[in-house]
Coordinates of C-alpha atoms in Angstrom, one line a residue:
X1 CA 67.8 175.8 109.8
X2 CA 65.1 176.6 107.4
X3 CA 62.4 178.5 109.3
X4 CA 63.3 181.3 111.6
X5 CA 61.5 184.1 113.6
X6 CA 63.1 187.3 114.5
X7 CA 61.7 189.7 117.1
X8 CA 63.0 192.9 118.5
X9 CA 62.3 193.9 122.1
X10 CA 63.1 197.5 121.3
X11 CA 62.7 198.9 117.8
X12 CA 65.8 199.6 115.7
X13 CA 66.5 203.3 115.1
X14 CA 66.9 203.5 111.3
X15 CA 68.8 206.4 109.6
X16 CA 66.7 209.3 110.9
X17 CA 63.9 209.3 113.3
X18 CA 60.5 210.9 113.7
X19 CA 57.7 209.7 116.0
X20 CA 55.9 206.6 114.8
X21 CA 53.7 204.4 116.9
X22 CA 53.6 200.6 116.3
X23 CA 50.4 199.7 118.1
X24 CA 50.3 196.5 120.0
X25 CA 47.6 194.3 118.7
X26 CA 46.1 190.9 119.1
X27 CA 44.5 191.4 122.5
X28 CA 40.8 192.2 122.2
X29 CA 40.5 193.1 125.8
X30 CA 42.8 196.1 125.2
X31 CA 40.3 197.5 122.7
X32 CA 42.7 197.4 119.7
X33 CA 41.3 194.7 117.4
X34 CA 42.0 195.3 113.8
X35 CA 45.3 197.0 114.4
X36 CA 47.2 193.9 113.4
X37 CA 46.6 191.5 110.6
X38 CA 47.7 188.1 109.5
X39 CA 49.9 187.9 106.4
X40 CA 51.1 184.9 104.4
X41 CA 53.7 184.3 101.7
X42 CA 54.4 181.2 99.8
X43 CA 57.8 180.1 98.4
X44 CA 56.8 178.0 95.4
X45 CA 58.7 175.2 93.7
X46 CA 57.4 176.1 90.3
X47 CA 56.5 173.2 87.9
X48 CA 58.5 174.2 84.9
X49 CA 58.1 173.9 81.2
X50 CA 61.0 171.7 80.2
X51 CA 61.3 173.4 76.8
X52 CA 60.5 177.1 77.4
X53 CA 61.9 178.2 74.0
X54 CA 59.4 176.0 72.1
X55 CA 56.0 177.7 71.5
X56 CA 52.9 175.8 72.9
X57 CA 49.2 175.8 72.1
X58 CA 47.0 177.8 74.4
X59 CA 45.5 174.5 75.7
X60 CA 49.0 173.1 76.6
X61 CA 50.0 176.4 78.2
X62 CA 46.8 176.4 80.3
X63 CA 47.4 172.9 81.4
X64 CA 50.9 173.8 82.5
X65 CA 49.7 176.9 84.5
X66 CA 46.8 175.0 86.0
X67 CA 49.2 172.6 87.6
X68 CA 50.9 175.5 89.4
X69 CA 47.5 177.0 90.2
X70 CA 46.5 173.7 91.9
X71 CA 49.4 174.2 94.3
X72 CA 48.4 177.9 94.9
X73 CA 44.9 176.7 95.7
X74 CA 46.1 174.3 98.3
X75 CA 48.4 176.9 99.9
X76 CA 45.7 179.6 99.9
X77 CA 43.4 177.2 101.7
X78 CA 46.0 176.4 104.3
X79 CA 46.8 180.1 104.8
X80 CA 43.1 180.9 105.2
X81 CA 42.7 178.1 107.8
X82 CA 45.3 179.9 109.8
X83 CA 43.5 183.3 109.6
X84 CA 45.5 184.9 106.8
X85 CA 44.0 188.0 105.3
X86 CA 46.5 188.5 102.5
X87 CA 48.7 186.0 100.7
X88 CA 51.6 186.7 98.3
X89 CA 52.8 184.3 95.6
X90 CA 56.2 184.7 93.8
X91 CA 57.3 186.1 90.5
X92 CA 57.2 183.7 87.5
X93 CA 55.3 181.2 89.7
X94 CA 52.7 180.2 87.1
X95 CA 54.9 179.6 84.0
X96 CA 58.5 179.7 85.1
X97 CA 61.3 181.4 83.1
X98 CA 63.7 181.4 80.1
X99 CA 60.9 182.0 77.5
X100 CA 61.5 183.9 74.3
X101 CA 59.1 186.6 73.2
X102 CA 57.4 184.2 70.9
X103 CA 57.4 181.1 73.1
X104 CA 55.6 182.8 75.9
X105 CA 52.7 183.9 73.7
X106 CA 50.3 181.1 74.7
X107 CA 50.8 182.0 78.4
X108 CA 49.6 185.7 77.9
X109 CA 46.3 187.1 79.0
X110 CA 45.1 190.6 78.6
X111 CA 44.6 192.1 82.1
X112 CA 42.2 195.1 82.2
X113 CA 43.3 198.2 84.1
X114 CA 41.4 198.2 87.4
X115 CA 41.8 201.9 87.6
X116 CA 39.4 202.3 84.6
X117 CA 37.3 199.2 84.9
X118 CA 35.7 197.4 87.9
X119 CA 35.8 193.7 87.1
X120 CA 35.3 190.5 89.0
X121 CA 36.7 187.6 86.8
X122 CA 35.1 185.0 89.0
X123 CA 31.6 186.3 88.8
X124 CA 31.8 188.1 85.4
X125 CA 33.4 185.4 83.3
X126 CA 31.9 186.5 80.0
X127 CA 33.2 190.1 80.0
X128 CA 36.7 189.2 78.8
X129 CA 37.8 186.2 76.7
X130 CA 40.9 184.1 77.2
X131 CA 41.2 185.0 80.9
X132 CA 41.2 181.5 82.5
X133 CA 44.1 182.3 84.8
X134 CA 42.6 185.5 86.0
X135 CA 39.3 183.7 86.6
X136 CA 41.1 181.0 88.6
X137 CA 43.0 183.5 90.8
X138 CA 39.9 185.6 91.3
X139 CA 37.8 182.6 92.4
X140 CA 40.7 181.5 94.7
X141 CA 40.6 184.8 96.5
X142 CA 36.8 184.7 96.7
X143 CA 36.7 181.1 97.9
X144 CA 39.2 181.6 100.7
X145 CA 38.1 185.2 101.5
X146 CA 41.6 186.8 101.4
X147 CA 43.5 189.3 99.4
X148 CA 45.7 187.5 96.9
X149 CA 48.8 188.7 95.1
X150 CA 50.2 186.7 92.1
X151 CA 52.5 187.3 89.1
X152 CA 51.6 186.4 85.5
X153 CA 52.2 187.4 81.9
X154 CA 50.2 190.2 80.4
X155 CA 49.5 191.2 76.8
X156 CA 48.4 194.7 75.9
X157 CA 47.8 195.6 72.2
X158 CA 49.4 198.8 70.9
X159 CA 49.9 200.7 67.7
X160 CA 53.1 202.2 66.6
X161 CA 51.3 205.1 65.1
X162 CA 50.0 206.2 68.5
X163 CA 52.8 204.7 70.7
X164 CA 56.3 205.1 69.2
X165 CA 57.7 202.6 71.6
X166 CA 55.2 199.9 70.6
X167 CA 57.1 196.7 69.6
X168 CA 57.1 195.5 66.0
X169 CA 54.5 192.8 66.6
X170 CA 51.9 195.4 67.8
X171 CA 51.7 194.4 71.5
X172 CA 53.4 194.9 74.8
X173 CA 54.2 191.9 76.9
X174 CA 54.6 192.7 80.6
X175 CA 55.8 190.9 83.7
X176 CA 52.8 191.7 85.8
X177 CA 51.6 191.5 89.4
X178 CA 47.8 191.3 90.0
X179 CA 46.0 191.8 93.3
X180 CA 42.5 190.5 94.0
X181 CA 40.2 191.5 96.9
X182 CA 38.7 189.0 99.2
X183 CA 35.5 189.0 97.0
X184 CA 37.5 188.2 93.9
X185 CA 37.4 191.6 92.2
X186 CA 40.6 192.9 90.6
X187 CA 42.2 195.5 92.9
X188 CA 45.5 196.3 91.2
X189 CA 47.8 195.6 88.2
X190 CA 51.5 196.5 88.2
X191 CA 53.9 196.1 85.2
X192 CA 57.5 195.4 86.4
X193 CA 59.7 198.4 85.7
X194 CA 63.2 197.0 86.1
X195 CA 63.6 193.8 84.0
X196 CA 66.4 191.4 84.7
X197 CA 67.4 189.7 81.4
X198 CA 63.8 188.9 80.6
X199 CA 63.6 188.6 76.8
X200 CA 60.0 187.7 76.8
X201 CA 58.9 191.0 78.4
X202 CA 58.9 194.7 77.7
X203 CA 59.5 197.4 80.2
X204 CA 56.4 199.5 80.5
X205 CA 56.4 202.7 78.4
X206 CA 55.6 204.8 81.5
X207 CA 56.5 204.4 85.1
X208 CA 53.7 202.8 87.2
X209 CA 53.5 203.5 90.9
X210 CA 50.8 201.2 92.1
X211 CA 49.0 200.8 95.5
X212 CA 45.9 199.1 96.7
X213 CA 43.8 199.6 99.8
X214 CA 42.6 196.9 102.2
X215 CA 40.0 197.0 104.9
X216 CA 42.2 195.3 107.5
X217 CA 45.6 197.2 107.2
X218 CA 45.2 200.2 104.9
X219 CA 47.4 200.8 101.9
X220 CA 50.0 198.5 100.3
X221 CA 52.5 199.2 97.5
X222 CA 53.5 196.8 94.8
X223 CA 56.9 196.1 93.2
X224 CA 58.7 193.1 91.8
X225 CA 62.1 191.4 92.3
X226 CA 64.9 193.6 90.7
X227 CA 62.8 196.8 91.4
X228 CA 63.9 196.6 95.0
X229 CA 67.4 197.9 94.0
X230 CA 66.1 201.0 92.1
X231 CA 64.5 204.3 92.8
X232 CA 61.5 203.8 90.6
X233 CA 59.0 202.7 91.6
X234 CA 60.3 201.6 95.1
X235 CA 61.4 204.9 96.5
X236 CA 58.5 206.7 94.9
X237 CA 56.2 204.5 97.0
X238 CA 58.2 205.4 100.1
X239 CA 58.0 209.1 99.2
X240 CA 54.2 208.7 99.1
X241 CA 54.2 207.4 102.6
X242 CA 53.5 203.8 101.8
X243 CA 54.9 201.6 104.5
X244 CA 53.6 198.2 103.6
X245 CA 54.8 196.4 100.4
X246 CA 53.9 193.2 98.6
X247 CA 56.9 191.8 96.8
X248 CA 56.8 188.8 94.4
X249 CA 60.3 187.8 93.4
X250 CA 62.4 185.2 91.6
X251 CA 65.7 186.1 93.2
X252 CA 69.0 184.3 92.6
X253 CA 71.0 184.5 95.8
X254 CA 74.4 186.1 95.8
X255 CA 76.5 186.2 98.9
X256 CA 78.1 187.9 100.7
X257 CA 75.8 191.0 100.2
X258 CA 72.7 190.2 98.2
X259 CA 71.2 186.9 99.3
X260 CA 67.4 187.1 99.2
X261 CA 66.4 187.2 102.9
X262 CA 69.5 189.2 103.7
X263 CA 68.4 192.1 101.5
X264 CA 64.7 191.7 102.2
X265 CA 65.5 192.2 105.8
X266 CA 67.8 195.1 105.1
X267 CA 65.2 196.9 103.0
X268 CA 62.6 196.5 105.7
X269 CA 64.9 197.9 108.3
X270 CA 66.4 200.7 106.1
X271 CA 63.1 201.9 104.7
X272 CA 61.1 201.1 107.9
X273 CA 58.5 199.2 106.1
X274 CA 56.6 195.9 106.1
X275 CA 57.8 193.7 103.2
X276 CA 55.8 190.6 102.2
X277 CA 58.3 188.7 100.1
X278 CA 57.6 185.5 98.2
X279 CA 60.4 183.9 96.2
X280 CA 60.7 180.9 93.9
X281 CA 62.4 177.7 95.1
X282 CA 64.7 176.5 92.3
X283 CA 67.9 174.9 93.5
X284 CA 69.5 174.8 90.1
X285 CA 69.2 178.6 89.8
X286 CA 70.1 179.4 93.4
X287 CA 66.6 180.6 94.1
X288 CA 65.2 180.5 97.7
X289 CA 64.5 183.0 100.4
X290 CA 61.1 184.4 101.4
X291 CA 59.8 186.1 104.4
X292 CA 57.4 188.5 106.2
X293 CA 59.5 191.4 107.5
X294 CA 58.5 194.4 109.7
X295 CA 61.0 196.8 111.4
X296 CA 60.4 194.9 114.6
X297 CA 60.0 191.3 113.7
X298 CA 60.3 188.8 110.9
X299 CA 59.7 185.2 109.9
X300 CA 61.7 183.9 107.0
X301 CA 62.8 180.8 105.1
X302 CA 66.0 180.0 103.3
X303 CA 66.4 176.5 102.1
X304 CA 69.8 174.9 102.8
X305 CA 71.7 172.4 100.6
X306 CA 70.4 168.9 100.9
X307 CA 66.9 169.9 102.0
X308 CA 64.0 168.6 99.9
X309 CA 63.2 170.9 97.0
X310 CA 59.7 171.9 97.9
X311 CA 57.5 174.9 98.7
X312 CA 57.1 176.6 102.1
X313 CA 54.2 178.6 103.5
X314 CA 54.9 181.3 106.1
X315 CA 52.2 183.0 108.2
X316 CA 52.6 185.8 110.7
X317 CA 50.5 188.2 112.6
X318 CA 52.0 191.7 112.3
X319 CA 51.1 195.3 113.2
X320 CA 49.5 197.7 110.8
X321 CA 52.0 200.4 109.7
X322 CA 49.6 202.6 107.7
X323 CA 49.3 205.5 110.1
X324 CA 46.6 207.2 108.1
X325 CA 44.5 204.0 108.3
X326 CA 45.2 203.6 112.0
X327 CA 44.0 207.2 112.6
X328 CA 40.8 206.6 110.6
X329 CA 40.2 203.3 112.3
X330 CA 40.7 204.8 115.8
X331 CA 38.3 207.6 115.0
X332 CA 35.8 205.1 113.7
X333 CA 36.0 203.0 116.7
X334 CA 35.5 206.0 119.0
X335 CA 32.4 207.0 117.1
X336 CA 31.1 203.4 117.1
X337 CA 31.6 202.9 120.9
X338 CA 34.5 200.5 120.4
X339 CA 32.7 198.1 118.1
X340 CA 34.9 195.5 116.4
X341 CA 33.5 196.0 112.9
X342 CA 33.5 199.1 110.6
X343 CA 33.1 200.0 107.0
X344 CA 36.2 200.7 104.9
X345 CA 35.5 201.4 101.2
X346 CA 32.3 199.4 101.4
X347 CA 34.1 196.3 102.8
X348 CA 33.9 195.0 106.3
X349 CA 36.8 195.3 108.6
X350 CA 36.9 192.4 111.1
X351 CA 39.3 192.3 114.1
X352 CA 38.6 188.6 114.3
X353 CA 37.3 188.1 110.8
X354 CA 34.4 185.9 109.7
X355 CA 35.5 185.7 106.1
X356 CA 34.4 182.5 104.5
X357 CA 34.5 180.8 107.9
X358 CA 38.1 181.7 108.7
X359 CA 39.0 183.4 111.9
X360 CA 42.1 185.7 112.2
X361 CA 43.5 184.4 115.4
X362 CA 46.7 185.0 117.3
X363 CA 46.9 181.2 117.5
X364 CA 46.0 178.5 115.1
X365 CA 46.5 174.9 114.1
X366 CA 49.3 175.0 111.6
X367 CA 49.3 171.4 110.6
X368 CA 53.0 171.6 110.7
X369 CA 54.9 173.8 113.0
X370 CA 53.6 176.8 115.0
X371 CA 56.0 179.3 116.5
X372 CA 54.5 181.6 119.0
X373 CA 56.6 183.9 121.0
X374 CA 56.2 185.0 124.6
X375 CA 58.2 187.8 126.2
X376 CA 59.3 185.8 129.2
X377 CA 57.9 182.4 128.6
X378 CA 60.2 179.7 130.0
X379 CA 59.5 176.0 130.1
X380 CA 58.2 173.9 127.2
X381 CA 55.5 174.4 124.6
X382 CA 53.6 172.4 122.0
X383 CA 54.2 173.3 118.3
X384 CA 52.0 171.2 116.0
X385 CA 52.4 168.2 118.2
X386 CA 56.2 168.7 118.6
X387 CA 57.8 169.9 121.8
X388 CA 60.2 172.9 121.6
X389 CA 62.5 173.5 124.6
X390 CA 64.6 176.5 125.4
X391 CA 67.6 174.8 123.8
X392 CA 67.1 171.2 123.1
X393 CA 66.0 168.6 120.6
X394 CA 62.4 167.9 119.7
X395 CA 61.6 165.2 117.2
X396 CA 64.7 166.2 115.1
X397 CA 63.8 169.9 115.3
X398 CA 65.9 172.4 117.2
X399 CA 64.3 175.5 118.9
X400 CA 66.6 178.1 120.2
X401 CA 65.6 181.2 122.2
X402 CA 67.8 184.2 123.1
X403 CA 67.2 187.2 125.4
X404 CA 63.8 186.9 127.0
X405 CA 62.2 184.4 124.6
X406 CA 62.9 181.0 126.1
X407 CA 60.7 178.0 125.1
X408 CA 59.6 179.3 121.8
X409 CA 57.4 176.3 121.0
X410 CA 54.4 178.2 122.1
X411 CA 54.8 181.8 123.0
X412 CA 53.1 185.1 122.7
X413 CA 55.1 188.0 121.0
X414 CA 56.0 191.3 122.5
X415 CA 56.2 193.1 119.2
X416 CA 52.7 193.8 118.1
X417 CA 51.3 190.5 119.4
X418 CA 52.5 188.7 116.3
X419 CA 51.9 185.1 115.7
X420 CA 54.3 183.2 113.5
X421 CA 53.6 180.0 111.7
X422 CA 55.7 178.3 109.1
X423 CA 54.6 175.3 107.1
X424 CA 56.5 172.9 104.9
X425 CA 56.2 169.5 103.4
X426 CA 59.3 168.3 105.2
X427 CA 60.1 167.8 108.9
X428 CA 63.4 168.5 110.4
X429 CA 63.1 172.3 110.1
X430 CA 64.5 174.7 112.7
X431 CA 62.6 177.5 114.5
X432 CA 64.8 180.4 115.5
X433 CA 63.7 183.2 117.7
X434 CA 65.8 186.1 119.0
X435 CA 65.0 189.1 121.1
X436 CA 68.0 191.4 121.0
X437 CA 69.1 193.3 124.0
X438 CA 68.4 197.1 123.8
X439 CA 71.5 199.2 124.3
X440 CA 71.4 202.2 126.6
X441 CA 69.9 205.2 124.9
X442 CA 68.1 203.1 122.3
X443 CA 64.7 204.5 121.6
X444 CA 61.5 202.6 120.8
X445 CA 60.1 205.2 118.4
X446 CA 61.7 205.0 115.0
X447 CA 61.1 205.4 111.3
X448 CA 62.8 205.0 108.0
X449 CA 64.3 207.6 105.6
X450 CA 63.4 211.3 106.0
X451 CA 61.9 211.6 102.6
X452 CA 60.3 215.1 102.9
X453 CA 62.4 218.2 103.3
X454 CA 59.9 219.6 105.8
X455 CA 60.1 216.5 108.0
X456 CA 62.0 217.0 111.2
X457 CA 64.5 214.4 112.1
X458 CA 66.2 214.0 115.4
X459 CA 69.8 213.0 114.8
X460 CA 72.0 210.9 117.0
X461 CA 75.5 211.9 117.9
X462 CA 78.1 209.6 116.7
X463 CA 81.8 210.1 117.5
X464 CA 82.9 213.3 115.8
X465 CA 86.3 211.9 114.9
X466 CA 86.7 208.6 113.1
X467 CA 88.9 205.8 114.4
X468 CA 92.5 206.0 113.2
X469 CA 94.5 203.2 111.7
X470 CA 95.8 200.7 114.2
X471 CA 99.6 200.7 114.2
X472 CA 99.6 197.0 113.7
X473 CA 97.1 197.0 110.9
X474 CA 98.2 195.6 107.5
X475 CA 98.0 197.8 104.4
X476 CA 94.8 197.9 102.4
X477 CA 94.4 195.6 99.4
X478 CA 91.9 195.3 96.6
X479 CA 89.8 192.2 96.0
X480 CA 86.6 191.6 94.0
X481 CA 83.3 191.3 95.9
X482 CA 80.0 191.2 94.0
X483 CA 82.1 191.9 90.8
X484 CA 83.2 195.3 92.3
X485 CA 86.8 196.2 93.3
X486 CA 86.5 196.7 97.1
X487 CA 89.3 198.1 99.1
X488 CA 89.9 195.8 102.1
X489 CA 91.8 195.8 105.4
X490 CA 92.3 192.7 107.4
X491 CA 91.2 192.4 111.0
X492 CA 94.2 191.6 113.3
X493 CA 93.9 190.2 116.8
X494 CA 90.9 189.8 119.0
X495 CA 90.0 193.5 119.1
X496 CA 90.9 196.8 117.5
X497 CA 89.7 199.5 115.2
X498 CA 90.2 200.0 111.4
X499 CA 89.6 202.6 108.7
X500 CA 89.5 201.7 105.1
X501 CA 88.7 204.0 102.2
X502 CA 87.8 203.8 98.5
X503 CA 88.7 207.2 97.3
X504 CA 87.0 209.7 99.6
X505 CA 84.5 207.2 100.9
X506 CA 85.7 205.7 104.2
X507 CA 84.4 203.0 106.5
X508 CA 85.3 202.6 110.1
X509 CA 85.2 199.6 112.4
X510 CA 85.6 199.0 116.1
X511 CA 85.5 195.3 116.9
X512 CA 86.0 192.6 119.5
X513 CA 85.8 189.0 118.4
X514 CA 85.8 185.6 120.2
X515 CA 87.0 182.6 118.2
X516 CA 85.3 179.3 118.8
X517 CA 87.5 176.2 119.1
X518 CA 90.7 178.1 118.2
X519 CA 89.6 178.7 114.6
X520 CA 91.7 181.0 112.5
X521 CA 89.0 182.5 110.3
X522 CA 90.1 185.6 108.3
X523 CA 87.9 188.7 108.4
X524 CA 88.2 191.9 106.4
X525 CA 86.6 195.4 106.4
X526 CA 85.7 196.5 102.8
X527 CA 84.7 199.7 101.2
X528 CA 83.4 200.5 97.7
X529 CA 82.0 203.6 96.2
X530 CA 81.1 203.6 92.5
X531 CA 78.9 202.2 89.8
X532 CA 78.1 198.5 89.8
X533 CA 78.1 197.3 86.1
X534 CA 77.6 193.5 86.1
X535 CA 74.1 192.1 85.7
X536 CA 72.7 195.6 86.2
X537 CA 74.0 199.1 86.4
X538 CA 73.5 201.1 89.6
X539 CA 75.6 203.3 91.9
X540 CA 76.4 202.1 95.5
X541 CA 78.4 203.0 98.5
X542 CA 79.1 200.0 100.7
X543 CA 80.8 199.3 104.0
X544 CA 81.0 195.6 104.8
X545 CA 82.7 193.4 107.4
X546 CA 83.0 190.0 105.8
X547 CA 84.4 186.6 106.6
X548 CA 86.9 185.6 104.0
X549 CA 86.5 182.2 102.3
X550 CA 90.0 181.0 103.0
X551 CA 93.3 182.1 104.5
X552 CA 94.4 184.1 101.5
X553 CA 93.5 187.8 101.1
X554 CA 92.3 187.0 97.6
X555 CA 89.5 185.0 99.1
X556 CA 88.0 188.0 100.8
X557 CA 84.7 188.9 99.1
X558 CA 83.9 185.4 97.9
X559 CA 80.7 183.6 98.9
X560 CA 80.7 182.2 102.4
X561 CA 77.8 180.7 104.3
X562 CA 79.4 179.4 107.5
X563 CA 81.4 181.0 110.3
X564 CA 82.3 180.3 113.9
X565 CA 83.7 183.6 115.1
X566 CA 81.4 185.8 117.1
X567 CA 82.1 189.5 116.6
X568 CA 80.9 192.5 118.5
X569 CA 81.3 195.6 116.4
X570 CA 80.5 199.2 115.6
X571 CA 80.5 199.7 111.8
X572 CA 80.3 203.2 110.4
X573 CA 80.5 205.1 107.1
X574 CA 79.9 208.5 105.8
X575 CA 77.4 208.3 102.9
X576 CA 76.3 210.8 100.3
X577 CA 72.9 209.2 100.3
X578 CA 70.2 208.8 102.9
X579 CA 69.2 205.4 101.5
X580 CA 71.3 203.0 103.4
X581 CA 70.1 199.4 104.1
X582 CA 71.7 197.6 107.1
X583 CA 72.1 193.8 107.2
X584 CA 73.6 191.4 109.6
X585 CA 74.0 187.8 108.4
X586 CA 75.2 185.0 110.6
X587 CA 76.3 181.4 109.9
X588 CA 73.9 179.1 108.1
X589 CA 71.9 182.1 106.8
X590 CA 70.8 183.2 110.3
X591 CA 69.6 186.9 110.3
X592 CA 70.4 188.9 113.4
X593 CA 68.7 192.1 114.4
X594 CA 71.2 194.9 114.9
X595 CA 71.2 196.4 118.4
X596 CA 71.3 200.0 116.9
X597 CA 71.4 201.7 113.6
X598 CA 72.0 205.5 113.9
X599 CA 72.7 208.5 111.7
X600 CA 74.2 212.0 112.1
X601 CA 73.4 215.2 110.3
X602 CA 76.5 215.0 108.2
X603 CA 75.5 211.7 106.5
X604 CA 77.3 209.2 108.7
X605 CA 75.5 205.9 109.5
X606 CA 76.6 203.5 112.2
X607 CA 75.4 199.9 113.0
X608 CA 76.2 198.4 116.4
X609 CA 75.8 194.9 117.6
X610 CA 77.0 192.5 120.3
X611 CA 76.2 189.0 121.5
X612 CA 75.8 187.2 118.3
X613 CA 74.1 183.8 118.5
X614 CA 76.2 182.3 115.7
X615 CA 79.3 183.2 113.8
X616 CA 79.4 186.4 111.7
X617 CA 79.3 186.0 107.9
X618 CA 78.5 189.6 106.9
X619 CA 77.7 193.0 108.5
X620 CA 76.9 195.5 105.8
X621 CA 75.7 199.1 105.3
X622 CA 74.5 199.1 101.7
X623 CA 74.0 202.6 100.4
X624 CA 72.2 203.2 97.1
X625 CA 73.1 206.5 95.4
X626 CA 70.1 206.6 93.1
X627 CA 70.9 210.0 91.6
X628 CA 74.2 208.7 90.2
X629 CA 72.7 205.7 88.4

């Protein structure tokens, strides 16, 4: 079950609401070309240096990086053939990891600041020396006429006399994201702020909050891997109104709360943003999990045990979420009499682009598997020469559709007219599509956090009194989850309600479950409020309903991937932060879209869901209390 597509019929209400319009796109006859775009991410099986602690010559380091760049070139071409306008590659994808400060030296290039210098490495090769990787990436973007995001190692000279934090060897070494425009010019440079045991790199001396503008979707923000868990720069981007993010990562999965696609989806929902997430594929390190996530739809990939260890390209047409760009584009179209092309920063915006011969289409030949959704499309469809039925077998691939999305093999989406395509070098992958049922009272307009005090939020009314302990409930117990001491309470019987507290922080659950085949799976409701201190230090408040690994209470909180019990639930907590990220993870790493996520004025957040397609592994409200870090 490697490739999946999620789509919401009605948008999820996230935390607090103010009017936001997600414009339907993809139908030129409606007069809205350009209000959606095609994004791609590539999960890369990096070709590693077998001895990363041994220094190499520049020639040897270049040879190594060029072998990974050859793969990037192939995938950029495939993405462009399918109409992609932007592609994101993962963190550490060119050199790998586990270098020392010395041994990474030959991999470093000095990346100019695009805020102070306009430079096109592909066409101005003589301006800066020792920039072979920058030149290759620049020419790749230019050749395939797309915006390209990659991660590489940067060297910036410094002097301790003028920079007290300058390292002893007189240079900073940064984990760096670079962004190239479709013509090959360097658009953005971001130095990773929150390092994760990266001895080869320095944290930047000052915080960088980096954005770049595109002619097809407006503004994007940039951050890397571990940054997603911290206020800086991630929340600062949100506070600036940035709602589209590119996210190179090398994320090691950790269930039950922080697997890659699980938290990528949670961030997109909780912050009400688009997240273009590209991860590394490295089975020995537990690295996999990439996706294209919007509040209303997603396509994602999580490799399962036993699958070939290889890369995976994901492509999806998604709506533009930059409201300022949408307003400008609408006014421009009005002045131009509805013409499909307009000028944006000197670049041409194309609703159905003619960039280097590629066409941004709602449909395309994927050369592998094409998943196109249709609101009420029954019957059968062709997907890259394979037949996908409403629920059946097709050449070893299973396509399942829920709600109003039967026969996903070839279907047109209801959420922004998105087209989803996922490529891999291996057959036998699964396409998964779900259109959740809206609950009564669920609104289509939604947004993420209320980040400005002047912003008006309409609050939903949750129950004013929390559920009480069930008379038959067992007593709370403590068990370790994610290295934190959670307070747990076991679920008892097929339905009920529970309250469990960690100090003054309490989580409430109403549930009804149906076991499959008479299984006796153990579930528990957990609460934790405090500072996480293992492999990073940050303050959290978490409510989580989890399947326990075994039949003993001590197994609650351990890593679980499979479950059979379907659980309908309402999970609620009262948080002292407005930054709460909701996730719903099913068996075999299936992401489900919650039916509702709501908030009240007093800080309570509730997530409600029913009708799961697979067994429940984790339902989680993950609150980050940034001001307590």
